[in-house]
Coordinates of C-alpha atoms and ligand atoms in Angstrom, one line a residue:
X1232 CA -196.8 45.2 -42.4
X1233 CA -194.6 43.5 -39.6
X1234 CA -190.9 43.6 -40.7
X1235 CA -190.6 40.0 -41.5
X1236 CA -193.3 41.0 -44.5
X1237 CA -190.9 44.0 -45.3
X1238 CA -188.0 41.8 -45.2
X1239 CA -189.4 39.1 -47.9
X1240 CA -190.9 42.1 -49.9
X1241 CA -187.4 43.4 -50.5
X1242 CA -186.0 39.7 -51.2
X1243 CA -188.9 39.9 -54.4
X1244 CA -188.1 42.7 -55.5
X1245 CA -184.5 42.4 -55.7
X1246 CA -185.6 39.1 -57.8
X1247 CA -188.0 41.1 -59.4
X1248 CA -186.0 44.1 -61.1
X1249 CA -182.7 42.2 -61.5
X1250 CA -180.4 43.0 -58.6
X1251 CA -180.0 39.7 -57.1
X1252 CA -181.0 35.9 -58.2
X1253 CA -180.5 33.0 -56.2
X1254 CA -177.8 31.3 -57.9
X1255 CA -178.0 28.6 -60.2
X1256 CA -181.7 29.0 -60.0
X1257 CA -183.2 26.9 -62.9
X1258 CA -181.4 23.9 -60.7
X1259 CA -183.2 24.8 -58.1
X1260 CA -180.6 27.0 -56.4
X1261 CA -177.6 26.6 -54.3
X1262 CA -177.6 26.9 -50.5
X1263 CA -176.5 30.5 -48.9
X1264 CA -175.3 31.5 -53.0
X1265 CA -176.9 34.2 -55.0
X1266 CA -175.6 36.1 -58.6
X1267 CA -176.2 40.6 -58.9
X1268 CA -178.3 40.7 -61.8
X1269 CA -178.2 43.8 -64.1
X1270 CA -178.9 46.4 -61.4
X1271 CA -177.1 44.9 -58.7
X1272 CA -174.1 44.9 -60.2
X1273 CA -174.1 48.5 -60.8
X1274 CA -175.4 49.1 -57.7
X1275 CA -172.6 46.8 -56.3
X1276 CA -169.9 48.8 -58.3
X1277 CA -171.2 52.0 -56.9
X1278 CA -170.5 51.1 -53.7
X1279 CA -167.0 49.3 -54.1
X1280 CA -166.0 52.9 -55.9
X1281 CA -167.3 54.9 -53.0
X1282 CA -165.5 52.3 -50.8
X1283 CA -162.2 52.4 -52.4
X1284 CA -162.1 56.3 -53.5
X1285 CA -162.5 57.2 -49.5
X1286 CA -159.6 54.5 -48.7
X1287 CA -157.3 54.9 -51.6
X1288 CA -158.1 58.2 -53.2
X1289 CA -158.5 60.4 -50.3
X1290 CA -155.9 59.2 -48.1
X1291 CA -152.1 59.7 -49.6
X1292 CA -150.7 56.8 -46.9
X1293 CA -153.4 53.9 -48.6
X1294 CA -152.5 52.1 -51.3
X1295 CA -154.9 49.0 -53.0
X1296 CA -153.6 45.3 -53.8
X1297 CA -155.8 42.7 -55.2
X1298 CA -154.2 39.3 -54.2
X1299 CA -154.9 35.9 -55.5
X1300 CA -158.0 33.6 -54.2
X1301 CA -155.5 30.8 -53.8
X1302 CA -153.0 31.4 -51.0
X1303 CA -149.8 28.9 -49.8
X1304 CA -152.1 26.9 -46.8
X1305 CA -149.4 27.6 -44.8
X1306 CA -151.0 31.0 -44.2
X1307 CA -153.9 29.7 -43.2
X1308 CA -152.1 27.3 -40.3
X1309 CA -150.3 30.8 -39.3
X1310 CA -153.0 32.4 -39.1
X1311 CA -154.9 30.4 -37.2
X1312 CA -157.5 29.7 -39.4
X1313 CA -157.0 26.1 -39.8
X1314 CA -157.0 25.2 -36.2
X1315 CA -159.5 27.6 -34.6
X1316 CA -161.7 28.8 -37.7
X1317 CA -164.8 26.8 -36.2
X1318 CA -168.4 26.7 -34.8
X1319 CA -170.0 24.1 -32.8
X1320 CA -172.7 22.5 -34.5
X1321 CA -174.9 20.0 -33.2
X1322 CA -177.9 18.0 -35.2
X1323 CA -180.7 16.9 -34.2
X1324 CA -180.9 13.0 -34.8
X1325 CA -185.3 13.5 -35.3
X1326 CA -185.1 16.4 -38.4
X1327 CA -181.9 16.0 -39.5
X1328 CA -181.1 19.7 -39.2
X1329 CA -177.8 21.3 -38.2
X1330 CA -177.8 23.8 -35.9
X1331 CA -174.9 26.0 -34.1
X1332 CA -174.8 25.1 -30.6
X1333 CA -173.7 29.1 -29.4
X1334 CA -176.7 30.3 -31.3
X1335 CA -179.5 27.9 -30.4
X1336 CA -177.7 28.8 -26.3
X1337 CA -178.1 32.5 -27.2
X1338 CA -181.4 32.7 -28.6
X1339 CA -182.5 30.4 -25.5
X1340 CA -181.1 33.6 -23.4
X1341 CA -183.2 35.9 -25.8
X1342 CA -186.0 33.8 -24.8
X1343 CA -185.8 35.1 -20.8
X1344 CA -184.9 38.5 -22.0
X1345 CA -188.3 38.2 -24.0
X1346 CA -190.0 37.0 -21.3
X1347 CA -188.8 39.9 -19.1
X1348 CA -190.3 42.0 -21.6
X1349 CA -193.5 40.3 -21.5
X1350 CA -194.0 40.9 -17.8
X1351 CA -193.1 44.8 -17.5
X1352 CA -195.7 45.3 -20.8
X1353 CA -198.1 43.5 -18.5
X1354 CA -197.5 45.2 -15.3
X1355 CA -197.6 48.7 -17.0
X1356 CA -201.4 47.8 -18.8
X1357 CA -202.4 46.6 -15.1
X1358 CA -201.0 49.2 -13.3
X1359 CA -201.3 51.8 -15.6
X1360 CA -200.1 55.7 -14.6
X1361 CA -198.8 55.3 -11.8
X1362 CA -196.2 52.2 -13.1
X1363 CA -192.5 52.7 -11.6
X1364 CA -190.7 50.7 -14.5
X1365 CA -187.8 50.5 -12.8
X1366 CA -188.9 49.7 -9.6
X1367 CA -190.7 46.8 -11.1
X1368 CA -187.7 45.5 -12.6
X1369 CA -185.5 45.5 -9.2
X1370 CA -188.8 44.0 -7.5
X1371 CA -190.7 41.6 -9.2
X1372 CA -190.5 37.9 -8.5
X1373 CA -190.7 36.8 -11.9
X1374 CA -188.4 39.4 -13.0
X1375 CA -185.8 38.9 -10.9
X1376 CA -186.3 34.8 -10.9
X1377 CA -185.7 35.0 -15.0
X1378 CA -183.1 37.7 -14.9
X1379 CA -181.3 35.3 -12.5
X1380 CA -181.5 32.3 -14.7
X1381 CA -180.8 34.3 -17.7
X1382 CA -177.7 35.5 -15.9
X1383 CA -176.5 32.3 -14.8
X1384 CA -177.0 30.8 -18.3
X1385 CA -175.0 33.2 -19.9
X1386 CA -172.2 33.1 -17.0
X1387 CA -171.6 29.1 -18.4
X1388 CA -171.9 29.8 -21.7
X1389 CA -169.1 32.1 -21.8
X1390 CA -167.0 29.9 -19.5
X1391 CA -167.9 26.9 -22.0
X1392 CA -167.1 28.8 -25.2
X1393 CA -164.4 30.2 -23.9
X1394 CA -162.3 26.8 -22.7
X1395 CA -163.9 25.6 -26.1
X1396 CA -166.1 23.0 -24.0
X1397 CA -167.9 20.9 -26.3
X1398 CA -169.4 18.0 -23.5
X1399 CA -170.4 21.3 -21.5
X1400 CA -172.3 23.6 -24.3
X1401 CA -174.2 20.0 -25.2
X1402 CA -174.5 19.9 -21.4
X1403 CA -176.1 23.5 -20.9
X1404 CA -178.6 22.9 -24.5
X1405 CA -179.9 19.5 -22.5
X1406 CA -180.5 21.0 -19.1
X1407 CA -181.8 24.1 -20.5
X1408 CA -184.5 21.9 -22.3
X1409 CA -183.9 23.4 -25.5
X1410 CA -185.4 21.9 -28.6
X1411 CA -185.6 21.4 -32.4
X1412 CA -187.9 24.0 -34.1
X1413 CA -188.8 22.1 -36.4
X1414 CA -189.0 18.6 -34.9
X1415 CA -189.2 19.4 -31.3
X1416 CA -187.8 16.8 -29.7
X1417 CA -184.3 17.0 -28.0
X1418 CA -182.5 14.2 -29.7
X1419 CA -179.7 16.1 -29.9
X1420 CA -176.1 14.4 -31.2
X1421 CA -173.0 15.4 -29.3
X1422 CA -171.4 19.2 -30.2
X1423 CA -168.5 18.5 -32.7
X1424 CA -166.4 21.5 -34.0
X1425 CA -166.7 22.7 -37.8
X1426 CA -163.9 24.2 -39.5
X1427 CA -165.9 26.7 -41.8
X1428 CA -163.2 27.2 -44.8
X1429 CA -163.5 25.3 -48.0
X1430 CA -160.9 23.1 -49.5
X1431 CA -159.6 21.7 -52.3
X1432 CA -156.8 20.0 -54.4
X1433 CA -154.3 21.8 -56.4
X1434 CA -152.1 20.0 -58.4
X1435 CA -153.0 17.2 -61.5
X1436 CA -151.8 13.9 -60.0
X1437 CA -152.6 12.8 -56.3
X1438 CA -149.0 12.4 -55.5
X1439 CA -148.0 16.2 -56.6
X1440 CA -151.4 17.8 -55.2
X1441 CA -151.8 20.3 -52.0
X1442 CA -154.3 21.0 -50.3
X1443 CA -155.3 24.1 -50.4
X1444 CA -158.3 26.8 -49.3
X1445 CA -160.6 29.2 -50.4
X1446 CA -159.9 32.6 -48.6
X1447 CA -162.0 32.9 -45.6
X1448 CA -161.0 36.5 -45.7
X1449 CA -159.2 38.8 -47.8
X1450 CA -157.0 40.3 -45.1
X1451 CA -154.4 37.6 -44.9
X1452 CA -153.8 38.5 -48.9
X1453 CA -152.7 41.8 -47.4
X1454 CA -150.5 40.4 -44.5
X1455 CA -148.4 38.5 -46.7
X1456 CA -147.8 41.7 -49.1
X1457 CA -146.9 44.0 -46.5
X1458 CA -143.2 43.6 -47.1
X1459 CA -143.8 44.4 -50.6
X1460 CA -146.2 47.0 -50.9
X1461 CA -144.4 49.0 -48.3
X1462 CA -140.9 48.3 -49.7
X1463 CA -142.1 49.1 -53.9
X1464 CA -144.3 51.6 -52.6
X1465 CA -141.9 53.6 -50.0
X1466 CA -144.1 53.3 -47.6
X1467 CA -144.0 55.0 -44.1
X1468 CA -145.9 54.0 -41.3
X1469 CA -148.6 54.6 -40.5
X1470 CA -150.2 53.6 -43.5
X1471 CA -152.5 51.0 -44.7
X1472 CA -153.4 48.6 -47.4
X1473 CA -157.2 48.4 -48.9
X1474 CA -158.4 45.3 -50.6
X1475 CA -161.8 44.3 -52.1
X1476 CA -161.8 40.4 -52.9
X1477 CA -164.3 37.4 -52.9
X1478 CA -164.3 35.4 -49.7
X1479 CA -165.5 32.2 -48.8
X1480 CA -167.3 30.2 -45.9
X1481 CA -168.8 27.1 -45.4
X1482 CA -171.4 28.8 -43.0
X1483 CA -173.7 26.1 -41.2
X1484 CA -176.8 28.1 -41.4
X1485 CA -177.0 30.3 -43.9
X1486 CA -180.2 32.4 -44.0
X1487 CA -181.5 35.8 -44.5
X1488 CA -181.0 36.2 -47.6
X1489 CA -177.6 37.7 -48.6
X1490 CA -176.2 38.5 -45.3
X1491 CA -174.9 35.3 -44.6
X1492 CA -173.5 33.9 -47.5
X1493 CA -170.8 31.0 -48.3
X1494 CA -169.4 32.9 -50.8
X1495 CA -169.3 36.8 -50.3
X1496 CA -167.3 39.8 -50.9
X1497 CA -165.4 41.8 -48.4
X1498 CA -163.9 45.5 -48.4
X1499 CA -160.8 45.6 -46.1
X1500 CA -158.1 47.9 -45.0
X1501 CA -155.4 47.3 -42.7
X1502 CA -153.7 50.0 -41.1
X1503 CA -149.9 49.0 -39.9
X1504 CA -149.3 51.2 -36.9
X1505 CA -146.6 51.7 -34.5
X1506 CA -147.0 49.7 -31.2
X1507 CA -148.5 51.6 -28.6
X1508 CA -150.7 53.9 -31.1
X1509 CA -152.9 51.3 -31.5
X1510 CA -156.3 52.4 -29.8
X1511 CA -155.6 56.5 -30.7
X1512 CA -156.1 54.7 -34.6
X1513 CA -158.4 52.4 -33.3
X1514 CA -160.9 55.3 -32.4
X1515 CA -159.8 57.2 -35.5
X1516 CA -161.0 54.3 -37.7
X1517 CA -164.1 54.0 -35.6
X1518 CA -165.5 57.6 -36.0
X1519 CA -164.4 57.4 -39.5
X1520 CA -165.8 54.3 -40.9
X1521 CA -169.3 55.8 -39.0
X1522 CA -169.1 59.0 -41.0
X1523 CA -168.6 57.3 -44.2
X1524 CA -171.8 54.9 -43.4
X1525 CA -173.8 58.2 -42.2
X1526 CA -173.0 60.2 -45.5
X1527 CA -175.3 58.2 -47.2
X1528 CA -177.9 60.4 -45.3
X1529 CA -180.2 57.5 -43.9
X1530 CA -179.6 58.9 -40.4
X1531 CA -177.7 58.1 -37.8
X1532 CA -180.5 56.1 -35.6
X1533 CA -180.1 53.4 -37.9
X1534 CA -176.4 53.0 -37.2
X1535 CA -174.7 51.7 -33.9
X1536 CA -171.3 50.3 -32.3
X1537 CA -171.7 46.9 -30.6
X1538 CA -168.5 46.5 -28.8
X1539 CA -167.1 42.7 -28.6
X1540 CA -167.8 41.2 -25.0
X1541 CA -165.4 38.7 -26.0
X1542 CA -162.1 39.4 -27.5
X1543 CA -159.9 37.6 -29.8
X1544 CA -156.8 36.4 -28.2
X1545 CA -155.0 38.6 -30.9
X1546 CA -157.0 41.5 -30.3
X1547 CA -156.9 44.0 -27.4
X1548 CA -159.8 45.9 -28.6
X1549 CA -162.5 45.1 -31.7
X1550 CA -166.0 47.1 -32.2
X1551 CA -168.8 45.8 -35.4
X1552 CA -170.9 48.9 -36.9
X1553 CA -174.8 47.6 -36.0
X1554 CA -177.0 48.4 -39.0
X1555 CA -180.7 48.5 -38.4
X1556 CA -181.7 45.7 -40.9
X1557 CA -185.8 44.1 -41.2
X1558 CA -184.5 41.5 -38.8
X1559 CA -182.7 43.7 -36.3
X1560 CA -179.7 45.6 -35.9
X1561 CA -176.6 43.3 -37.3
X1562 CA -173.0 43.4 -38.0
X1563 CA -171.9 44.7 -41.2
X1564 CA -168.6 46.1 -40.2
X1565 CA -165.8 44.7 -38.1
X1566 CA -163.0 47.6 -36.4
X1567 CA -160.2 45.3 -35.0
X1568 CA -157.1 46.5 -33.1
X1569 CA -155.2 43.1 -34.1
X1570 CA -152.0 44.0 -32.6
X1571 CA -149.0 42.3 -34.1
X1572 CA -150.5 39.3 -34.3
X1573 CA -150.8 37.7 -37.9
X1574 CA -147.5 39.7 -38.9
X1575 CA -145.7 37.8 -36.2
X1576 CA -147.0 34.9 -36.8
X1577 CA -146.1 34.8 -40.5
X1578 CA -142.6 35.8 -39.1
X1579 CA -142.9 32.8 -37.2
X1580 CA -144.3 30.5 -39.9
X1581 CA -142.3 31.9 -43.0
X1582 CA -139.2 32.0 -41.5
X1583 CA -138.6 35.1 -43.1
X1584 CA -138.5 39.1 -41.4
X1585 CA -141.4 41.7 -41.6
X1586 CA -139.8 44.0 -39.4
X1587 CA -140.8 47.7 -40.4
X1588 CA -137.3 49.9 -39.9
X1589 CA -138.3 53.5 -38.9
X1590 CA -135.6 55.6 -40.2
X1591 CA -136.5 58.6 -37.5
X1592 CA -135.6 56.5 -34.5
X1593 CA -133.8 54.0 -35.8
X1594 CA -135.5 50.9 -34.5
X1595 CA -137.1 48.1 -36.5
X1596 CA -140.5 47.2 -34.9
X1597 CA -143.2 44.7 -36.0
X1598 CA -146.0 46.8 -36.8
X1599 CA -149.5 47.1 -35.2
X1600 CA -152.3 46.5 -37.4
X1601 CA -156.0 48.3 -37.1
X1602 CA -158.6 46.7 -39.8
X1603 CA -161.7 47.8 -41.1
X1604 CA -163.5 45.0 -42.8
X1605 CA -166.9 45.6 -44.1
X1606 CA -169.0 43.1 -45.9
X1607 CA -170.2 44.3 -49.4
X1608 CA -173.1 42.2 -49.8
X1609 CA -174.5 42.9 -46.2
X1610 CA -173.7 46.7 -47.1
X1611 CA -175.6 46.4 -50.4
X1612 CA -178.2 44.8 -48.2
X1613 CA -178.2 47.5 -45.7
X1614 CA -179.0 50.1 -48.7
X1615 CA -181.8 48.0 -50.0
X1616 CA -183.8 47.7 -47.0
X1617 CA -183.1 51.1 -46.2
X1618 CA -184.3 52.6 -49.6
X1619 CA -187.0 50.5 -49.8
X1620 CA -190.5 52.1 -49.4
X1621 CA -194.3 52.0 -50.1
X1622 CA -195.5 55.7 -50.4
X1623 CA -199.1 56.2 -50.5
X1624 CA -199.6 59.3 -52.8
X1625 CA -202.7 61.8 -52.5
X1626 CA -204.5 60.1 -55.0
X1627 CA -204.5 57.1 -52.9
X1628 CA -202.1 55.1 -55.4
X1629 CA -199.6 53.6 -54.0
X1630 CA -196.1 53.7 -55.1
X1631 CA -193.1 51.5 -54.7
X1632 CA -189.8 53.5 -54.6
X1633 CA -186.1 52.5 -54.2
X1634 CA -185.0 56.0 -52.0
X1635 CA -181.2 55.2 -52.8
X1636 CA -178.3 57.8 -52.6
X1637 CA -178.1 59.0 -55.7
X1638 CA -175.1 58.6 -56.3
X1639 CA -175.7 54.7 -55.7
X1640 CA -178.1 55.1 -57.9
X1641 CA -177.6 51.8 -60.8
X1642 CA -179.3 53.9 -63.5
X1643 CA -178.5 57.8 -62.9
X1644 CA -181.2 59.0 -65.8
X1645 CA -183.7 57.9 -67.6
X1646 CA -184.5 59.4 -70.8
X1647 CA -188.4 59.3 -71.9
X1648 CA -189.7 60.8 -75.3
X1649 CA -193.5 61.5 -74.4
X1650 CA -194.6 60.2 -77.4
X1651 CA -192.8 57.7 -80.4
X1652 CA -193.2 60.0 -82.8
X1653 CA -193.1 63.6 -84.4
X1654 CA -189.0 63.7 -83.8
X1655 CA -189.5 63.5 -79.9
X1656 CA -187.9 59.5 -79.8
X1657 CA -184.9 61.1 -82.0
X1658 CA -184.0 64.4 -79.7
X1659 CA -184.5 61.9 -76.8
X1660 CA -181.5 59.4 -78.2
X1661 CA -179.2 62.8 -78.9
X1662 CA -179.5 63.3 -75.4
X1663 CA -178.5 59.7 -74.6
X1664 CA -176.2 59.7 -76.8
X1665 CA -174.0 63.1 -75.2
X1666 CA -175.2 62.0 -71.4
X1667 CA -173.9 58.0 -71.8
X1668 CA -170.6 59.4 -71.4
X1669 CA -171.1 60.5 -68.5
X1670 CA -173.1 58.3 -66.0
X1671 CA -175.7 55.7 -66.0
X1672 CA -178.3 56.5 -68.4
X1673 CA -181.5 54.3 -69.8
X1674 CA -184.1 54.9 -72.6
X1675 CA -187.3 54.3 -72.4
X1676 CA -190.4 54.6 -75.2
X1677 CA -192.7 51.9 -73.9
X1678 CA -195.8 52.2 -72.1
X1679 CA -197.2 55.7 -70.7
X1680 CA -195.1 58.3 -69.0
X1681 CA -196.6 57.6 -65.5
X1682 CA -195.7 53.4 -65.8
X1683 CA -192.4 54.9 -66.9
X1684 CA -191.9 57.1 -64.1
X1685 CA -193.2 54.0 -61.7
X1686 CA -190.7 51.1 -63.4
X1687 CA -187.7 53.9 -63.0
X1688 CA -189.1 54.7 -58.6
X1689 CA -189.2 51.0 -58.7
X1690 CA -185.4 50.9 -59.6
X1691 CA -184.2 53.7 -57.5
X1692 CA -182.9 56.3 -60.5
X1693 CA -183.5 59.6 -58.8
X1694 CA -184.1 61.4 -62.1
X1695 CA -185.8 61.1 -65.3
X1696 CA -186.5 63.4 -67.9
X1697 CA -189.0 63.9 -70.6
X1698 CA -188.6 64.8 -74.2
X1699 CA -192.2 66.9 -75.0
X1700 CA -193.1 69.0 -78.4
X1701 CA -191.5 71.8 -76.3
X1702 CA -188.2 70.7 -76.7
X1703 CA -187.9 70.8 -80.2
X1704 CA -189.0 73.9 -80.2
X1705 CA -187.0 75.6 -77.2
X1706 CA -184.2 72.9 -76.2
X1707 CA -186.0 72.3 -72.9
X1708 CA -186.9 69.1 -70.9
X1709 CA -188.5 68.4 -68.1
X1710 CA -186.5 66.9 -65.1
X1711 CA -188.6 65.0 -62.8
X1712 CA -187.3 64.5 -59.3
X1713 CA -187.5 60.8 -57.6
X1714 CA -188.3 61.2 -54.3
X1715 CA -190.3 65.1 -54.6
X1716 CA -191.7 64.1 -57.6
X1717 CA -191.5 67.6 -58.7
X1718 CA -190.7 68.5 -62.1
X1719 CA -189.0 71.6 -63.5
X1720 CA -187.8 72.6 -67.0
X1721 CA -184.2 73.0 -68.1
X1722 CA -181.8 73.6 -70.7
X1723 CA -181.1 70.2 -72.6
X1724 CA -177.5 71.8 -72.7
X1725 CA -177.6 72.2 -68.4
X1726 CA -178.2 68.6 -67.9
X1727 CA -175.4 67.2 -67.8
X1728 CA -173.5 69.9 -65.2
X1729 CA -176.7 70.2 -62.9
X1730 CA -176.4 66.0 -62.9
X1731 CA -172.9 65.4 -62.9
X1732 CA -172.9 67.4 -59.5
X1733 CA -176.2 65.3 -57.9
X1734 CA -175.0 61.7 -58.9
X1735 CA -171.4 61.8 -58.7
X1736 CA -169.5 60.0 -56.1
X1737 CA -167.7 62.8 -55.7
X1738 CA -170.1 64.3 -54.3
X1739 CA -170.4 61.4 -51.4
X1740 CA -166.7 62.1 -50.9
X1741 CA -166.3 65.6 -50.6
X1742 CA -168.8 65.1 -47.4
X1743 CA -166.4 63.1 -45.8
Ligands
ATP1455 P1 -170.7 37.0 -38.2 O1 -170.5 37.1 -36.7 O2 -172.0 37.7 -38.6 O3 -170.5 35.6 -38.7 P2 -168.0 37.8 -38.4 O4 -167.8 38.6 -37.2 O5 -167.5 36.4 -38.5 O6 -169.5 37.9 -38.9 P3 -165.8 39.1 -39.8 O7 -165.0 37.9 -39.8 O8 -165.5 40.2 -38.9 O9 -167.4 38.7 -39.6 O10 -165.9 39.6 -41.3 C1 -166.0 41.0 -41.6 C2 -167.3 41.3 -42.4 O11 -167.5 40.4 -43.5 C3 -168.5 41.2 -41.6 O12 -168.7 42.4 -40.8 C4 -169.6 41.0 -42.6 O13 -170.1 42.2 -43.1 C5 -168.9 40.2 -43.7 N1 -169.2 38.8 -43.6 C6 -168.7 37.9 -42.8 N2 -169.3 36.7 -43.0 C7 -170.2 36.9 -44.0 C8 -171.1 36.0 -44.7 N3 -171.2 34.7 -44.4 N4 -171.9 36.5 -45.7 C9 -171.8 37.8 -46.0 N5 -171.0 38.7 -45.4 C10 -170.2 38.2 -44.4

């Protein structure tokens, strides 16, 4: 199966078992928008609480704050959102589609990377054993002639996205020949600039209204709070602010799935710092955030730092955690070392002071800021393709499983009399009825055990028991592991301590 089968395999089944629709689906959908279904909101949850326990709950110097959608659009001028929260897009006048102008200029330097690759693999088949590899690559005409381009291509790009030079990316797409996929022409229109935050009127009459935005990102909600939170909560720096909160985009090209989305949710902490400790905290944050991504056990390979070539003019330093998705590895997390920046600037803009006075030395300082800003719906989406598997089993069945940490786990237990009668249906509900308490759990009577056992793989819950003639008599169950598939009896009256331990996030935590 190549990974772009994988990829749409997963999309199904999320459809399929009720973790995530497309969104108004019986209108035929809306672009780059999708609603969690039944499992995924639990699955969602899960992660939020293993998100916000580890900020809030484990550190005594983070506190939460869940501020409004709606913001004063002033904050978004300060910020800079309003001015230089763009991509380029260009269209192409023969199929109508819009495309961004730095991606279609990066995929075309992909495409000499690629064809590097294509002329090693067929050196090393022609010369076989004895092929120097790298002594190919510092030789070879054709390497070096597309190496060359490639590295002159991307030496203008940068300049051009850099200066924000609209004439000159259009320039580089024409005389790199670059066309439409889908029409492939190169009727391109001229590269315009597209702010990507939504807008919209608040107020009832014309005269009275305001124009105001949808939250691009939830950190500016914390910005504008700092003076608060730190005066009501006595806070001393260092400390930081966590926030989980719907954000919104008007992305040009939204695709795969739910990891680029137009509305999304993010998972953000900033960290106010004093100036000058800003890249010890940055490399705190860093080996951190990677440890809490790598507790979920789906090994480290899968997991990588992509530092930013290009930095923000705000930033002096900014890394994304690299996830090993079906379509590559991609961004899920952000680590930005945004210096003073945006609390300056809403100094600047508000008129009003968000100094920080440090009662040891006596100064007043603005504070430093180091963020970590993950994306919840490209983490959920990091789980599901992780988790996602096909086992062939020694009988030659195959088996579709969910693998997820089980304490991410939507449904915890599933409870399964063996058959719908002689009393077993009853003792199974007791059990439900004392375990519901306590996590996640569902009952099940329909169909055979082994369909049950398949519908519960097919949903990730890592443990199921069953209710048999035995129990009645001795208060036993069996306890049927997901991924081992093994089975062993125990104490109806254990269950709930042996589980509690397996599926709690608690358990995610304490490895932290
Ligand atoms: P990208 O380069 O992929 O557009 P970004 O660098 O603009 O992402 P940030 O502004 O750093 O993203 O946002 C922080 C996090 O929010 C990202 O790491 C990602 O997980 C998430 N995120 C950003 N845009 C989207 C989106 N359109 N849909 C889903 N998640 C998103």
């Amino acid at each position: 199966m190549t990974q772009e089968e994988v990829f749409k395999k997963i999309v199904a089944h999320c459809k399929e078992y009720g973790f995530v629709f497309p969104s108004s689906e019986i209108y035929d959908g809306l672009g780059a928008v999708y609603d969690y279904g039944q499992l995924g909101v639990e699955l969602k949850n899960n992660i939020k609480t293993y998100w916000w326990q580890s900020m809030v709950l484990l550190h005594d110097n983070i506190v939460g704050l869940d501020s409004a959608i709606f913001m004063h659009p002033t904050i978004w001028k300060a910020s800079g959102h309003v001015d230089a929260f763009n991509d380029p897009l260009i269209d192409n006048r023969d199929s109508k589609r819009r495309y961004r102008a730095d991606v279609l200029i990066e995929e075309q330097m992909a495409k000499y990377d690629e064809k590097i690759e294509k002329e090693v693999v067929k050196a090393r088949k022609r010369f076989g054993d004895s092929f120097d590899e790298a002594k190919y690559r510092a030789t070879s005409a054709n390497v070096l002639d597309y190496a060359a381009r490639r590295n002159a291509l991307h030496d203008r790009y940068k300049r051009a996205i850099n200066e924000n030079n609209l004439e000159e990316l259009k320039q580089i797409i024409v005389d790199e020949e670059i066309v439409c996929p889908v029409s492939g022409t190169r009727n391109w229109t001229d590269v315009r600039q597209f702010n990507l935050m939504f807008s919209t009127d608040m107020g009832s009459t014309a005269d009275s209204s305001m124009k105001i935005y949808l939250r691009p990102e939830t950190a500016q909600g914390i910005f504008v709070n700092y003076l608060n939170v730190q005066k009501t909560g006595r806070m001393k720096i260092p400390f930081g602010i966590a926030q989980i909160g719907k954000a919104f985009r008007n992305e040009i090209v939204a695709r795969q799935f739910i990891f680029r989305m137009r509305e999304f949710e993010q998972m953000e902490m900033q960290f106010f710092i004093k100036p000058g400790t800003e890249l010890d905290w940055f490399s705190k944050w860093k080996e951190s955030r990677m440890k809490w991504h790598q507790a979920l056990g789906f090994g480290a390979e899968r997991y990588r730092f992509h530092d930013h070539d290009k930095l923000a003019h705000y930033a002096n330093a900014a890394t994304d955690i690299e996830f090993l998705m079906p379509f590559g590895f991609k961004e899920v997390e952000g680590i930005h070392s945004r210096t003073d920046f945006d609390l300056s600037q809403h100094e600047k803009f508000s008129g009003k002071s968000i100094k920080y006075f440090d009662p040891e030395t006596n100064e007043s300082y603005t504070p430093y800021v180091v963020e970590t800003s993950i994306g919840l719906d490209r983490m959920f989406l990091s789980i599901m393709s992780a988790s996602y598997d096909e086992e062939v089993l020694e009988n030659g069945e195959t088996r579709t499983v969910l693998h997820l940490p089980a304490q991410l786990a939507p449904v915890k237990l599933a409870i399964l009399p063996l058959v719908r009668k002689d009393g077993l249906p009853e003792l199974a509900r007791s059990i439900l009825d004392d375990l519901k308490f306590h996590f996640n759990c569902q009952y099940d009577e329909k169909d055979s055990i082994g369909k049950r056992y398949r519908r519960q793989d097919a949903i990730g819950t890592p443990f199921c028991v069953t209710v048999d003639h035995q129990s009645l008599e001795d208060k036993t169950v069996t306890l049927r592991d997901r991924d081992s598939m093994e089975q062993q009896r125990i104490k109806i009256g254990d269950l709930c301590n042996v589980l509690s331990d397996k599926v709690s996030i608690t358990s995610l935590l304490k490895t932290l």
